[in-house]
Amino acid sequence: MRPVLGLHHITAIAGSAQGNLDFYAGVLGLRLVKRSVNQDDPGTYHLFYADAEGRPGTDLTFFPWEHLAPGRKGVGLTVEVQLAVPQGSLAYWENRLGRYGVPLGAPEVRFGERALPFRDPDGLELALVETAPRPFSPWEKGGVPEKHQIMGLHGARVWEQALGPTGRFLDSLGFSYAGHQDGWHRYALAPGGSGGFLDIKELPQAPRGRWGVGSVHHLAWRVEDLEHQMEVRRMVLSQGIPATRSIDRFWFRSVYFSEPGGVVFELATDGPGFAVDEDPAHLGERLVLPPWLEPRRAQIEAGLPPLELPQPRHERV
């Protein structure tokens, strides 16, 4: 079996859709590359933020379920999303986030990389991590100088009741154990580097986590195409883990399952990509629906709150 290729996207749960857009596009300077709806719950948005091109591995997405209760941090959930920034950028970001009242943690060094933890307006835990250059298309309209822009998903951190079952399962996906620090165990895909690892903390006595506003819904791992996706799916099924069929999400195909510790994983194909139904110069500017939801457009639009793209918030370089 070919191993998975790294993170494709991470999907989390937000409260206010406009507040989410204001923060991720306005404060963090990410590009809204797709404005759509949750295909399993079309009464809510599905907002996709990424680099200028919307390439796999740069994509952080949200379901804004405003009336959902806050999530509960615990085992079986992702507890932090890490975003890659260029080396030497944390001072800029500490200043920028501080100016907008973003709750910041103390800077840390994690596995040799400088990190700045913080929380979004819904309490989602994130960290900016300085890393080496990686494939990335800068977004000139985001208000953040190119030399400091977020380059994509760096990694994720999860809590598990037991390390062993999840670690062995990650081995079968193509990960290798890469070391430990301060209670965190790192698993990385070859050849390592940004976007290709998962950190796990074992907490046998911690309660189960619960989805809600401010929590991560699932981690999606990249596969090249449908054939690769089916290879990995067969491996998952061979371990007695139920997995969905391959679901057409129009911009990629998806298979969902829960790894042994309970974290929901997705296998997402690299293509066809976000430009399949929009001009790349105008991604995210209007509500886009997959063809099977188009007949319901009027009903869907009537139930969604209006959204306005924020004005870029420029800071001195």
Tab-separated table of C-alpha atoms in Angstrom:
chain	number	residue	atom	x	y	z
A	1	MET	CA	0.000	0.000	0.000
A	2	ARG	CA	1.216	3.485	-0.816
A	3	PRO	CA	1.389	5.644	2.342
A	4	VAL	CA	-0.770	8.719	2.772
A	5	LEU	CA	0.960	11.914	1.631
A	6	GLY	CA	0.396	14.280	4.572
A	7	LEU	CA	-2.413	16.533	5.715
A	8	HIS	CA	-4.964	17.483	3.078
A	9	HIS	CA	-7.222	19.652	5.247
A	10	ILE	CA	-8.453	20.004	8.810
A	11	THR	CA	-12.107	20.732	9.507
A	12	ALA	CA	-13.268	22.409	12.718
A	13	ILE	CA	-16.529	23.707	14.175
A	14	ALA	CA	-17.135	27.452	14.481
A	15	GLY	CA	-19.858	29.618	15.940
A	16	SER	CA	-20.603	32.763	13.935
A	17	ALA	CA	-19.853	32.394	10.216
A	18	GLN	CA	-19.064	36.094	9.848
A	19	GLY	CA	-16.889	36.086	12.939
A	20	ASN	CA	-15.007	33.091	11.580
A	21	LEU	CA	-14.490	34.812	8.223
A	22	ASP	CA	-13.364	38.045	9.885
A	23	PHE	CA	-10.733	36.177	11.891
A	24	TYR	CA	-9.286	33.730	9.387
A	25	ALA	CA	-9.387	35.993	6.335
A	26	GLY	CA	-9.143	39.354	8.089
A	27	VAL	CA	-6.713	38.730	10.948
A	28	LEU	CA	-4.780	35.649	9.794
A	29	GLY	CA	-4.809	36.768	6.150
A	30	LEU	CA	-5.824	33.418	4.666
A	31	ARG	CA	-7.752	33.293	1.404
A	32	LEU	CA	-11.369	32.158	1.432
A	33	VAL	CA	-11.058	29.716	-1.474
A	34	LYS	CA	-14.517	28.158	-1.314
A	35	ARG	CA	-17.797	29.437	0.106
A	36	SER	CA	-20.148	26.466	0.145
A	37	VAL	CA	-22.385	24.489	2.482
A	38	ASN	CA	-22.029	21.362	4.578
A	39	GLN	CA	-23.196	18.757	2.091
A	40	ASP	CA	-24.698	16.646	4.896
A	41	ASP	CA	-26.376	19.684	6.494
A	42	PRO	CA	-26.938	22.283	3.725
A	43	GLY	CA	-28.473	24.733	6.176
A	44	THR	CA	-24.988	25.702	7.368
A	45	TYR	CA	-21.965	27.056	5.550
A	46	HIS	CA	-18.765	25.163	4.838
A	47	LEU	CA	-15.960	27.736	4.626
A	48	PHE	CA	-12.541	26.780	3.214
A	49	TYR	CA	-9.392	28.853	3.872
A	50	ALA	CA	-6.072	28.124	2.202
A	51	ASP	CA	-3.178	29.677	0.294
A	52	ALA	CA	-3.870	31.691	-2.863
A	53	GLU	CA	-4.077	28.567	-4.988
A	54	GLY	CA	-6.099	26.455	-2.546
A	55	ARG	CA	-3.595	23.621	-2.777
A	56	PRO	CA	-4.068	20.450	-0.714
A	57	GLY	CA	-2.224	20.711	2.588
A	58	THR	CA	-2.945	24.412	3.108
A	59	ASP	CA	-6.658	24.087	3.760
A	60	LEU	CA	-8.390	24.806	7.091
A	61	THR	CA	-12.183	24.484	6.871
A	62	PHE	CA	-15.111	25.227	9.173
A	63	PHE	CA	-18.706	24.267	9.795
A	64	PRO	CA	-20.274	27.325	11.523
A	65	TRP	CA	-22.904	25.758	13.791
A	66	GLU	CA	-23.709	28.885	15.777
A	67	HIS	CA	-26.199	27.280	18.169
A	68	LEU	CA	-24.047	24.272	19.042
A	69	ALA	CA	-22.656	24.104	22.582
A	70	PRO	CA	-18.909	24.564	23.138
A	71	GLY	CA	-16.814	21.453	22.675
A	72	ARG	CA	-15.122	19.602	25.527
A	73	LYS	CA	-11.419	18.893	25.278
A	74	GLY	CA	-10.609	15.251	25.894
A	75	VAL	CA	-9.234	12.008	24.530
A	76	GLY	CA	-10.281	10.897	21.079
A	77	LEU	CA	-10.197	14.429	19.673
A	78	THR	CA	-7.721	16.723	18.002
A	79	VAL	CA	-6.775	19.366	20.560
A	80	GLU	CA	-4.627	21.737	18.481
A	81	VAL	CA	-4.109	22.765	14.851
A	82	GLN	CA	-0.611	23.877	13.882
A	83	LEU	CA	-0.063	26.360	11.045
A	84	ALA	CA	3.269	26.801	9.265
A	85	VAL	CA	4.888	30.240	9.017
A	86	PRO	CA	8.324	31.205	7.655
A	87	GLN	CA	11.284	31.201	9.992
A	88	GLY	CA	11.681	34.485	11.824
A	89	SER	CA	7.944	35.312	11.672
A	90	LEU	CA	6.774	34.808	15.245
A	91	ALA	CA	7.651	38.316	16.447
A	92	TYR	CA	5.508	39.758	13.646
A	93	TRP	CA	2.630	37.463	14.501
A	94	GLU	CA	2.865	38.048	18.241
A	95	ASN	CA	2.533	41.764	17.568
A	96	ARG	CA	-0.268	41.394	15.006
A	97	LEU	CA	-2.356	38.996	17.073
A	98	GLY	CA	-1.809	41.051	20.216
A	99	ARG	CA	-3.126	44.166	18.475
A	100	TYR	CA	-6.416	42.392	17.820
A	101	GLY	CA	-6.786	41.036	21.337
A	102	VAL	CA	-6.147	37.406	20.387
A	103	PRO	CA	-5.419	35.252	23.480
A	104	LEU	CA	-1.771	34.204	23.205
A	105	GLY	CA	0.180	31.517	24.986
A	106	ALA	CA	3.861	31.655	25.807
A	107	PRO	CA	6.242	30.930	22.912
A	108	GLU	CA	7.629	27.381	22.981
A	109	VAL	CA	10.233	25.249	21.272
A	110	ARG	CA	8.701	22.003	20.014
A	111	PHE	CA	10.869	19.336	18.447
A	112	GLY	CA	13.398	22.058	17.603
A	113	GLU	CA	10.850	24.474	16.094
A	114	ARG	CA	9.630	27.763	17.590
A	115	ALA	CA	5.857	27.842	18.173
A	116	LEU	CA	3.327	30.456	19.304
A	117	PRO	CA	0.089	28.991	20.735
A	118	PHE	CA	-3.118	31.037	20.572
A	119	ARG	CA	-6.904	30.649	20.390
A	120	ASP	CA	-9.407	31.773	17.795
A	121	PRO	CA	-12.617	33.645	18.796
A	122	ASP	CA	-14.422	30.343	19.415
A	123	GLY	CA	-11.666	28.930	21.610
A	124	LEU	CA	-10.109	26.627	19.006
A	125	GLU	CA	-6.509	25.987	19.994
A	126	LEU	CA	-3.962	26.805	17.294
A	127	ALA	CA	-0.224	27.348	17.064
A	128	LEU	CA	1.948	29.135	14.536
A	129	VAL	CA	5.152	27.161	13.982
A	130	GLU	CA	8.246	28.458	12.219
A	131	THR	CA	9.434	26.031	9.585
A	132	ALA	CA	11.521	25.745	6.432
A	133	PRO	CA	10.072	26.868	3.072
A	134	ARG	CA	7.420	24.559	1.592
A	135	PRO	CA	5.130	24.606	-1.465
A	136	PHE	CA	2.903	27.635	-1.024
A	137	SER	CA	1.251	30.351	-3.133
A	138	PRO	CA	1.139	33.737	-1.343
A	139	TRP	CA	-2.124	35.678	-1.194
A	140	GLU	CA	-1.469	39.327	-1.972
A	141	LYS	CA	-4.917	40.518	-0.792
A	142	GLY	CA	-4.736	39.120	2.726
A	143	GLY	CA	-3.039	42.034	4.429
A	144	VAL	CA	-0.054	40.008	5.694
A	145	PRO	CA	3.372	40.565	4.068
A	146	GLU	CA	4.433	37.578	1.986
A	147	LYS	CA	7.508	36.896	4.124
A	148	HIS	CA	5.246	36.306	7.155
A	149	GLN	CA	2.218	34.602	5.583
A	150	ILE	CA	0.802	31.322	6.823
A	151	MET	CA	2.057	28.667	4.403
A	152	GLY	CA	-0.364	25.871	5.256
A	153	LEU	CA	-1.099	23.131	7.770
A	154	HIS	CA	1.979	22.212	9.775
A	155	GLY	CA	0.575	19.402	11.916
A	156	ALA	CA	-1.977	18.502	14.562
A	157	ARG	CA	-2.028	17.355	18.167
A	158	VAL	CA	-4.399	14.755	19.574
A	159	TRP	CA	-5.103	13.283	22.988
A	160	GLU	CA	-5.515	9.513	23.237
A	161	GLN	CA	-6.417	7.220	26.107
A	162	ALA	CA	-3.805	4.710	24.895
A	163	LEU	CA	-0.879	5.430	22.601
A	164	GLY	CA	-0.274	1.885	21.335
A	165	PRO	CA	-3.344	1.186	19.160
A	166	THR	CA	-3.189	4.575	17.438
A	167	GLY	CA	0.578	4.377	17.002
A	168	ARG	CA	0.344	0.959	15.359
A	169	PHE	CA	-2.433	2.178	13.092
A	170	LEU	CA	-0.370	5.202	12.040
A	171	ASP	CA	2.457	2.793	11.177
A	172	SER	CA	0.116	1.066	8.744
A	173	LEU	CA	-0.721	4.428	7.115
A	174	GLY	CA	2.991	4.988	6.485
A	175	PHE	CA	4.028	6.962	9.577
A	176	SER	CA	7.127	6.237	11.674
A	177	TYR	CA	7.795	7.111	15.292
A	178	ALA	CA	9.906	10.285	15.325
A	179	GLY	CA	10.536	10.971	19.026
A	180	HIS	CA	8.984	12.449	22.138
A	181	GLN	CA	9.120	15.703	24.090
A	182	ASP	CA	7.225	16.887	27.180
A	183	GLY	CA	4.755	14.009	27.006
A	184	TRP	CA	4.105	14.364	23.274
A	185	HIS	CA	4.917	11.523	20.882
A	186	ARG	CA	5.537	12.490	17.251
A	187	TYR	CA	4.690	10.283	14.278
A	188	ALA	CA	5.932	11.475	10.887
A	189	LEU	CA	5.637	10.502	7.261
A	190	ALA	CA	8.808	10.185	5.192
A	191	PRO	CA	10.661	12.375	4.385
A	192	GLY	CA	9.292	14.351	7.355
A	193	GLY	CA	8.793	18.073	7.438
A	194	SER	CA	5.873	20.448	7.617
A	195	GLY	CA	2.437	18.963	6.990
A	196	GLY	CA	3.496	15.344	7.476
A	197	PHE	CA	3.238	14.544	11.165
A	198	LEU	CA	0.875	13.984	14.082
A	199	ASP	CA	1.651	14.560	17.777
A	200	ILE	CA	-0.057	12.347	20.378
A	201	LYS	CA	-0.303	12.685	24.152
A	202	GLU	CA	-1.390	9.612	26.107
A	203	LEU	CA	-3.829	10.460	28.930
A	204	PRO	CA	-5.349	7.235	30.334
A	205	GLN	CA	-7.503	8.979	32.938
A	206	ALA	CA	-8.775	11.919	30.861
A	207	PRO	CA	-12.473	12.065	29.873
A	208	ARG	CA	-13.628	11.579	26.309
A	209	GLY	CA	-13.702	14.715	24.241
A	210	ARG	CA	-16.918	16.071	22.791
A	211	TRP	CA	-17.470	17.905	19.541
A	212	GLY	CA	-18.788	21.458	19.748
A	213	VAL	CA	-17.962	25.028	18.870
A	214	GLY	CA	-14.208	25.499	19.052
A	215	SER	CA	-13.296	21.862	18.459
A	216	VAL	CA	-11.814	19.971	15.506
A	217	HIS	CA	-14.230	17.732	13.619
A	218	HIS	CA	-11.757	15.655	11.582
A	219	LEU	CA	-8.280	15.366	10.104
A	220	ALA	CA	-8.051	14.679	6.373
A	221	TRP	CA	-5.009	12.945	4.898
A	222	ARG	CA	-3.939	13.303	1.275
A	223	VAL	CA	-4.150	10.522	-1.265
A	224	GLU	CA	-3.239	10.985	-4.920
A	225	ASP	CA	-6.417	9.738	-6.564
A	226	LEU	CA	-9.287	7.281	-6.271
A	227	GLU	CA	-7.037	4.257	-6.813
A	228	HIS	CA	-4.732	5.338	-3.976
A	229	GLN	CA	-7.751	6.071	-1.791
A	230	MET	CA	-9.107	2.564	-2.351
A	231	GLU	CA	-5.726	1.020	-1.485
A	232	VAL	CA	-5.722	2.765	1.883
A	233	ARG	CA	-9.407	2.054	2.478
A	234	ARG	CA	-8.820	-1.682	1.963
A	235	MET	CA	-6.045	-1.560	4.550
A	236	VAL	CA	-8.354	0.230	7.024
A	237	LEU	CA	-11.106	-2.351	6.504
A	238	SER	CA	-8.597	-5.197	6.890
A	239	GLN	CA	-7.948	-3.992	10.436
A	240	GLY	CA	-11.619	-4.282	11.341
A	241	ILE	CA	-12.233	-0.534	11.184
A	242	PRO	CA	-15.474	0.486	9.416
A	243	ALA	CA	-15.001	3.068	6.653
A	244	THR	CA	-17.454	4.861	4.407
A	245	ARG	CA	-17.618	4.381	0.671
A	246	SER	CA	-15.804	6.961	-1.437
A	247	ILE	CA	-18.024	10.056	-1.327
A	248	ASP	CA	-17.937	12.619	-4.132
A	249	ARG	CA	-17.432	16.061	-2.561
A	250	PHE	CA	-17.029	17.542	-6.066
A	251	TRP	CA	-13.672	19.240	-5.299
A	252	PHE	CA	-12.207	15.967	-3.960
A	253	ARG	CA	-13.385	12.493	-2.994
A	254	SER	CA	-13.621	11.460	0.666
A	255	VAL	CA	-13.541	8.322	2.797
A	256	TYR	CA	-14.233	8.678	6.537
A	257	PHE	CA	-13.448	6.425	9.507
A	258	SER	CA	-12.408	6.664	13.157
A	259	GLU	CA	-8.887	5.573	14.065
A	260	PRO	CA	-8.590	3.197	17.052
A	261	GLY	CA	-8.557	6.013	19.607
A	262	GLY	CA	-11.652	7.695	18.199
A	263	VAL	CA	-10.266	10.628	16.189
A	264	VAL	CA	-12.164	10.942	12.912
A	265	PHE	CA	-9.877	10.638	9.891
A	266	GLU	CA	-10.645	11.313	6.249
A	267	LEU	CA	-8.818	10.204	3.114
A	268	ALA	CA	-9.143	13.049	0.593
A	269	THR	CA	-7.948	12.992	-3.009
A	270	ASP	CA	-5.723	15.776	-4.310
A	271	GLY	CA	-8.060	16.560	-7.181
A	272	PRO	CA	-9.918	17.861	-8.987
A	273	GLY	CA	-9.438	20.946	-6.769
A	274	PHE	CA	-11.233	24.192	-6.024
A	275	ALA	CA	-10.804	25.727	-9.479
A	276	VAL	CA	-12.935	23.054	-11.143
A	277	ASP	CA	-16.041	25.257	-10.845
A	278	GLU	CA	-14.688	28.788	-10.308
A	279	ASP	CA	-12.253	31.174	-11.936
A	280	PRO	CA	-9.063	30.924	-9.815
A	281	ALA	CA	-8.999	34.733	-9.622
A	282	HIS	CA	-12.422	34.789	-7.931
A	283	LEU	CA	-12.398	31.826	-5.566
A	284	GLY	CA	-14.628	32.245	-2.526
A	285	GLU	CA	-16.462	35.352	-3.687
A	286	ARG	CA	-19.883	33.704	-4.089
A	287	LEU	CA	-21.813	30.754	-2.745
A	288	VAL	CA	-20.876	27.648	-4.746
A	289	LEU	CA	-22.915	24.461	-4.548
A	290	PRO	CA	-22.141	21.006	-5.936
A	291	PRO	CA	-24.392	20.164	-8.904
A	292	TRP	CA	-26.707	17.912	-6.878
A	293	LEU	CA	-27.600	20.817	-4.552
A	294	GLU	CA	-28.127	23.427	-7.281
A	295	PRO	CA	-31.874	22.671	-7.604
A	296	ARG	CA	-32.207	23.726	-3.940
A	297	ARG	CA	-30.171	26.950	-4.270
A	298	ALA	CA	-33.024	29.378	-3.519
A	299	GLN	CA	-34.050	27.452	-0.408
A	300	ILE	CA	-30.444	27.086	0.776
A	301	GLU	CA	-29.563	30.758	0.227
A	302	ALA	CA	-32.699	31.870	2.091
A	303	GLY	CA	-31.572	29.966	5.182
A	304	LEU	CA	-27.971	31.204	5.312
A	305	PRO	CA	-26.835	34.443	6.976
A	306	PRO	CA	-25.194	37.050	4.696
A	307	LEU	CA	-21.395	37.078	4.570
A	308	GLU	CA	-19.060	39.935	3.684
A	309	LEU	CA	-15.368	39.509	2.955
A	310	PRO	CA	-13.396	41.579	5.476
A	311	GLN	CA	-11.126	44.388	4.401
A	312	PRO	CA	-7.459	43.337	4.672
A	313	ARG	CA	-5.884	44.447	7.934
A	314	HIS	CA	-2.407	45.603	6.937
A	315	GLU	CA	0.427	45.890	9.423
A	316	ARG	CA	3.932	47.216	9.043
A	317	VAL	CA	6.368	44.621	7.736
